[in-house]
Short mmCIF file of C-alpha atoms in Angstrom, two decimals:
data_model
loop_
_atom_site.label_atom_id
_atom_site.label_comp_id
_atom_site.label_asym_id
_atom_site.label_seq_id
_atom_site.Cartn_x
_atom_site.Cartn_y
_atom_site.Cartn_z
CA MET A 1 14.77 22.96 25.26
CA LYS A 2 12.38 20.40 24.12
CA PRO A 3 10.44 20.72 20.84
CA VAL A 4 6.92 21.24 21.23
CA ILE A 5 4.18 19.68 19.06
CA THR A 6 0.32 20.27 18.62
CA ALA A 7 -2.17 17.88 18.71
CA PHE A 8 -6.09 17.46 19.09
CA ASP A 9 -7.45 16.66 22.15
CA TRP A 10 -10.57 14.98 20.55
CA VAL A 11 -10.80 13.18 17.27
CA PRO A 12 -13.74 10.86 16.34
CA PRO A 13 -12.80 6.95 17.25
CA PHE A 14 -11.99 5.96 13.67
CA ALA A 15 -9.22 8.75 13.52
CA GLN A 16 -7.66 7.83 16.92
CA GLY A 17 -4.41 6.48 15.95
CA GLN A 18 -4.27 7.89 12.71
CA VAL A 19 -4.10 12.02 13.03
CA ARG A 20 -0.76 12.90 11.75
CA ASP A 21 0.96 14.05 14.83
CA LEU A 22 1.60 10.35 15.66
CA ARG A 23 4.12 10.46 12.62
CA VAL A 24 6.24 13.28 14.61
CA ARG A 25 5.47 11.59 18.10
CA TRP A 26 7.25 8.59 16.10
CA ALA A 27 9.91 9.99 14.90
CA LEU A 28 11.13 11.83 18.16
CA GLU A 29 10.73 8.31 19.93
CA GLU A 30 13.07 6.64 17.27
CA VAL A 31 15.61 9.33 17.85
CA GLY A 32 14.90 9.28 21.56
CA GLN A 33 14.23 13.04 22.06
CA SER A 34 11.47 13.98 24.45
CA TYR A 35 8.85 16.54 23.54
CA ASP A 36 5.89 18.51 24.87
CA VAL A 37 2.44 18.63 23.48
CA ARG A 38 0.04 21.61 23.16
CA TYR A 39 -3.44 20.27 22.93
CA LEU A 40 -6.07 21.84 20.50
CA ALA A 41 -9.89 21.58 21.05
CA GLN A 42 -11.70 20.89 17.60
CA GLY A 43 -12.22 24.49 15.87
CA ALA A 44 -9.36 25.82 17.70
CA HIS A 45 -6.94 24.84 14.77
CA LYS A 46 -8.89 27.49 12.54
CA GLY A 47 -8.32 30.31 14.89
CA PRO A 48 -5.60 33.24 14.11
CA GLU A 49 -3.49 32.03 16.97
CA HIS A 50 -2.81 28.52 15.42
CA ARG A 51 -2.73 29.54 11.89
CA ALA A 52 -0.09 31.86 12.62
CA LEU A 53 2.02 28.76 13.02
CA GLN A 54 -0.22 26.56 10.25
CA PRO A 55 -1.58 28.49 7.68
CA PHE A 56 -3.86 25.84 6.37
CA GLY A 57 -5.15 25.35 10.06
CA GLN A 58 -4.13 21.84 10.64
CA VAL A 59 -2.33 19.68 13.11
CA PRO A 60 0.65 18.78 13.91
CA THR A 61 2.81 21.94 14.08
CA TYR A 62 6.48 21.56 15.45
CA GLU A 63 8.28 24.53 17.52
CA GLU A 64 12.06 24.38 18.51
CA GLY A 65 13.43 27.59 19.70
CA ASP A 66 12.85 30.16 16.74
CA LEU A 67 11.85 27.51 14.69
CA VAL A 68 8.64 26.70 13.88
CA LEU A 69 7.60 23.95 11.18
CA PHE A 70 4.06 22.82 9.92
CA GLU A 71 3.58 19.45 7.51
CA SER A 72 4.31 16.15 9.37
CA GLY A 73 6.52 14.98 6.50
CA ALA A 74 8.68 18.40 6.60
CA ILE A 75 8.47 17.94 10.71
CA VAL A 76 9.92 14.21 10.12
CA PHE A 77 12.65 15.41 7.71
CA HIS A 78 13.93 18.12 9.96
CA ILE A 79 14.15 15.48 12.87
CA ALA A 80 15.59 12.96 10.80
CA GLU A 81 18.56 15.38 10.05
CA ARG A 82 18.61 16.84 13.31
CA PHE A 83 18.78 13.73 15.51
CA LYS A 84 20.75 10.60 14.60
CA GLY A 85 18.74 7.47 13.79
CA LEU A 86 16.49 7.60 11.03
CA LEU A 87 18.86 8.41 8.06
CA PRO A 88 21.71 6.52 6.92
CA PRO A 89 25.12 8.33 7.63
CA GLU A 90 26.06 7.83 3.94
CA ARG A 91 25.09 10.41 1.25
CA ASP A 92 23.73 7.83 -1.25
CA GLY A 93 21.60 6.19 1.65
CA ARG A 94 20.19 9.37 2.75
CA SER A 95 19.04 10.36 -0.42
CA ARG A 96 16.91 6.73 -1.21
CA ALA A 97 15.54 7.26 2.45
CA VAL A 98 14.19 10.76 1.50
CA GLU A 99 13.39 9.21 -1.89
CA TRP A 100 10.81 6.89 0.02
CA MET A 101 9.50 9.76 2.18
CA PHE A 102 8.11 11.63 -1.35
CA ALA A 103 7.11 8.66 -2.23
CA ALA A 104 4.91 7.68 0.78
CA LEU A 105 3.37 11.07 0.80
CA ASN A 106 3.11 11.95 -3.10
CA SER A 107 2.52 8.54 -4.80
CA VAL A 108 1.01 5.98 -2.01
CA GLU A 109 -1.30 8.39 0.32
CA PRO A 110 -3.18 10.43 -2.22
CA PRO A 111 -5.49 7.82 -3.26
CA ILE A 112 -5.73 6.23 0.34
CA MET A 113 -6.98 9.45 1.59
CA ASP A 114 -9.25 9.68 -1.53
CA HIS A 115 -10.97 6.46 -0.37
CA ALA A 116 -11.35 7.71 3.35
CA ILE A 117 -12.91 10.85 1.67
CA ALA A 118 -15.41 8.71 -0.32
CA THR A 119 -16.17 6.04 2.68
CA ILE A 120 -16.24 8.49 5.59
CA PHE A 121 -15.88 12.18 5.26
CA GLU A 122 -18.00 12.49 2.30
CA ALA A 123 -19.78 9.11 2.16
CA GLY A 124 -23.08 11.10 2.04
CA GLU A 125 -22.36 12.62 -1.20
CA PRO A 126 -24.12 11.15 -4.51
CA TRP A 127 -20.90 10.64 -6.24
CA SER A 128 -19.02 8.61 -3.29
CA LYS A 129 -20.06 5.36 -4.32
CA ALA A 130 -19.90 5.59 -7.95
CA ARG A 131 -16.21 6.96 -7.60
CA LEU A 132 -15.13 4.02 -5.41
CA PRO A 133 -14.27 1.37 -7.90
CA SER A 134 -11.75 4.16 -9.50
CA VAL A 135 -10.33 4.86 -6.10
CA ASN A 136 -9.77 1.35 -5.60
CA ALA A 137 -7.98 0.50 -8.58
CA ARG A 138 -5.64 3.42 -8.04
CA ILE A 139 -5.05 1.94 -4.49
CA ASP A 140 -4.42 -1.36 -5.91
CA GLU A 141 -2.13 -0.33 -8.44
CA ARG A 142 -0.04 1.42 -5.93
CA LEU A 143 0.03 -1.19 -3.35
CA GLY A 144 1.32 -3.65 -6.00
CA GLU A 145 3.81 -1.38 -7.13
CA LEU A 146 5.14 -0.94 -3.55
CA SER A 147 4.66 -4.91 -2.64
CA ARG A 148 6.83 -5.68 -5.88
CA ARG A 149 9.53 -3.23 -4.74
CA LEU A 150 9.58 -4.41 -1.31
CA GLY A 151 9.76 -8.10 -2.26
CA ASP A 152 11.04 -10.11 0.89
CA ARG A 153 12.93 -7.20 2.40
CA ASP A 154 12.22 -6.21 5.84
CA TRP A 155 12.69 -2.60 5.01
CA LEU A 156 12.53 -0.37 1.62
CA ASP A 157 16.33 0.21 1.39
CA GLY A 158 18.21 -1.95 4.10
CA GLU A 159 17.74 -0.66 7.69
CA PHE A 160 14.63 1.25 8.93
CA THR A 161 14.83 4.80 7.79
CA ALA A 162 12.49 8.15 7.76
CA GLY A 163 11.28 6.59 4.40
CA ASP A 164 10.15 3.24 6.30
CA LEU A 165 8.44 5.40 9.04
CA LEU A 166 6.20 7.41 6.64
CA MET A 167 5.48 4.72 4.28
CA VAL A 168 4.40 2.15 7.46
CA ALA A 169 2.14 5.39 8.60
CA VAL A 170 0.34 5.54 5.16
CA VAL A 171 -0.20 2.13 4.67
CA ARG A 172 -1.33 1.16 7.96
CA ILE A 173 -4.13 3.57 7.22
CA LEU A 174 -5.45 0.66 5.32
CA GLU A 175 -4.97 -2.00 8.30
CA GLY A 176 -7.65 -4.63 8.39
CA ASP A 177 -9.13 -3.55 4.91
CA ALA A 178 -9.58 -6.30 2.35
CA LEU A 179 -7.55 -3.82 -0.22
CA LEU A 180 -4.38 -5.10 1.63
CA ASP A 181 -5.26 -8.72 1.72
CA PRO A 182 -3.50 -9.25 -1.78
CA TYR A 183 -0.04 -8.21 -0.30
CA PRO A 184 0.78 -10.39 2.66
CA ASN A 185 4.60 -8.85 2.40
CA LEU A 186 3.08 -5.32 2.96
CA ILE A 187 0.97 -6.57 5.91
CA ALA A 188 3.88 -7.93 7.39
CA TYR A 189 5.81 -4.89 6.72
CA VAL A 190 3.31 -2.60 8.48
CA ALA A 191 3.02 -5.08 11.50
CA ARG A 192 7.10 -4.73 11.93
CA GLY A 193 6.68 -1.03 11.80
CA THR A 194 3.95 -0.91 14.39
CA ALA A 195 5.78 -3.41 16.40
CA ARG A 196 8.69 -1.11 16.95
CA PRO A 197 8.85 0.07 20.77
CA ALA A 198 8.99 3.79 19.50
CA PHE A 199 5.65 3.41 17.61
CA ARG A 200 4.18 1.74 20.45
CA ARG A 201 4.87 4.71 22.72
CA ALA A 202 4.07 7.14 20.21
CA LEU A 203 0.55 5.46 19.92
CA ALA A 204 0.01 5.15 23.35
CA ALA A 205 0.73 8.62 23.84
CA GLN A 206 -1.53 9.91 21.25
CA ILE A 207 -4.41 7.74 22.57
CA ALA A 208 -3.97 9.01 26.22
CA GLY A 209 -3.97 12.68 24.83
CA PHE A 210 -7.80 12.47 23.72
CA THR A 211 -9.60 13.60 26.69
CA GLY A 212 -11.55 16.45 25.23
CA GLU A 213 -15.23 16.71 24.73
CA PRO A 214 -16.53 16.39 20.78
CA PRO A 215 -18.10 19.52 19.25
CA ALA A 216 -22.02 19.44 19.15
CA ARG A 217 -21.78 19.58 15.19
CA PHE A 218 -20.09 15.73 15.37
CA LYS A 219 -23.17 14.37 16.61
CA GLU A 220 -25.06 15.32 13.67
CA TRP A 221 -22.21 14.57 11.30
CA ALA A 222 -22.17 11.00 12.92
CA GLU A 223 -25.70 10.71 12.35
CA LYS A 224 -25.46 11.25 9.03
CA HIS A 225 -22.66 9.13 8.45
CA LYS A 226 -24.44 6.37 10.05
CA GLN A 227 -27.23 6.84 7.76
CA ALA A 228 -25.24 7.00 4.40
CA GLN A 229 -23.40 3.88 5.60
CA GLY A 230 -26.84 2.12 6.13
CA GLU A 231 -27.62 2.95 2.47
CA THR A 232 -24.47 1.72 0.61
CA ALA A 233 -24.58 -1.60 2.70
#
């Protein structure tokens, strides 16, 4: 039985290639496991049918027989344990890979998402511009710490693992942003991760799934965001 994941059938252009089902698709591609996708229109993810699978009304979810999971990190962990290819065979190596999975989601991603909130989702709020310097400082601190630990290695702990998968997925949110410029080893790290054939297949599959129509409220939001960007330029 193939796993079934949920994904959106439409997101704004800036979010394409970033929705978290990509992380699950990538993990499945790395381990060579085929899967099916159930696409949701914008708004359907907040309905009772989807909330029965995902109480917070988000994507992705993962269904494998009677098992239903939510949260992309938990799903990637399950895939890494269920199939070979994303965790080292020895106990200590597996524990270090899991450590980096948690670090990606708990230490590195939160300030990066704060940046997205301040510059995209709530860019029109009066506090967003004033908050950016402190948000950027926290991102720089985390990137500096990660850069020093990675050093000149290709991956965080020897071979590519689920820890690298999630860390690359998180850091690539800043791909092309000046915040990454001081850290050429992280830029190269992201480039190595996104050059993997499994990532390229996962990304192509996600992009191909965006066939739906934007909701009417998006046009209003887009106009407000455009105005806010003009005011802060």
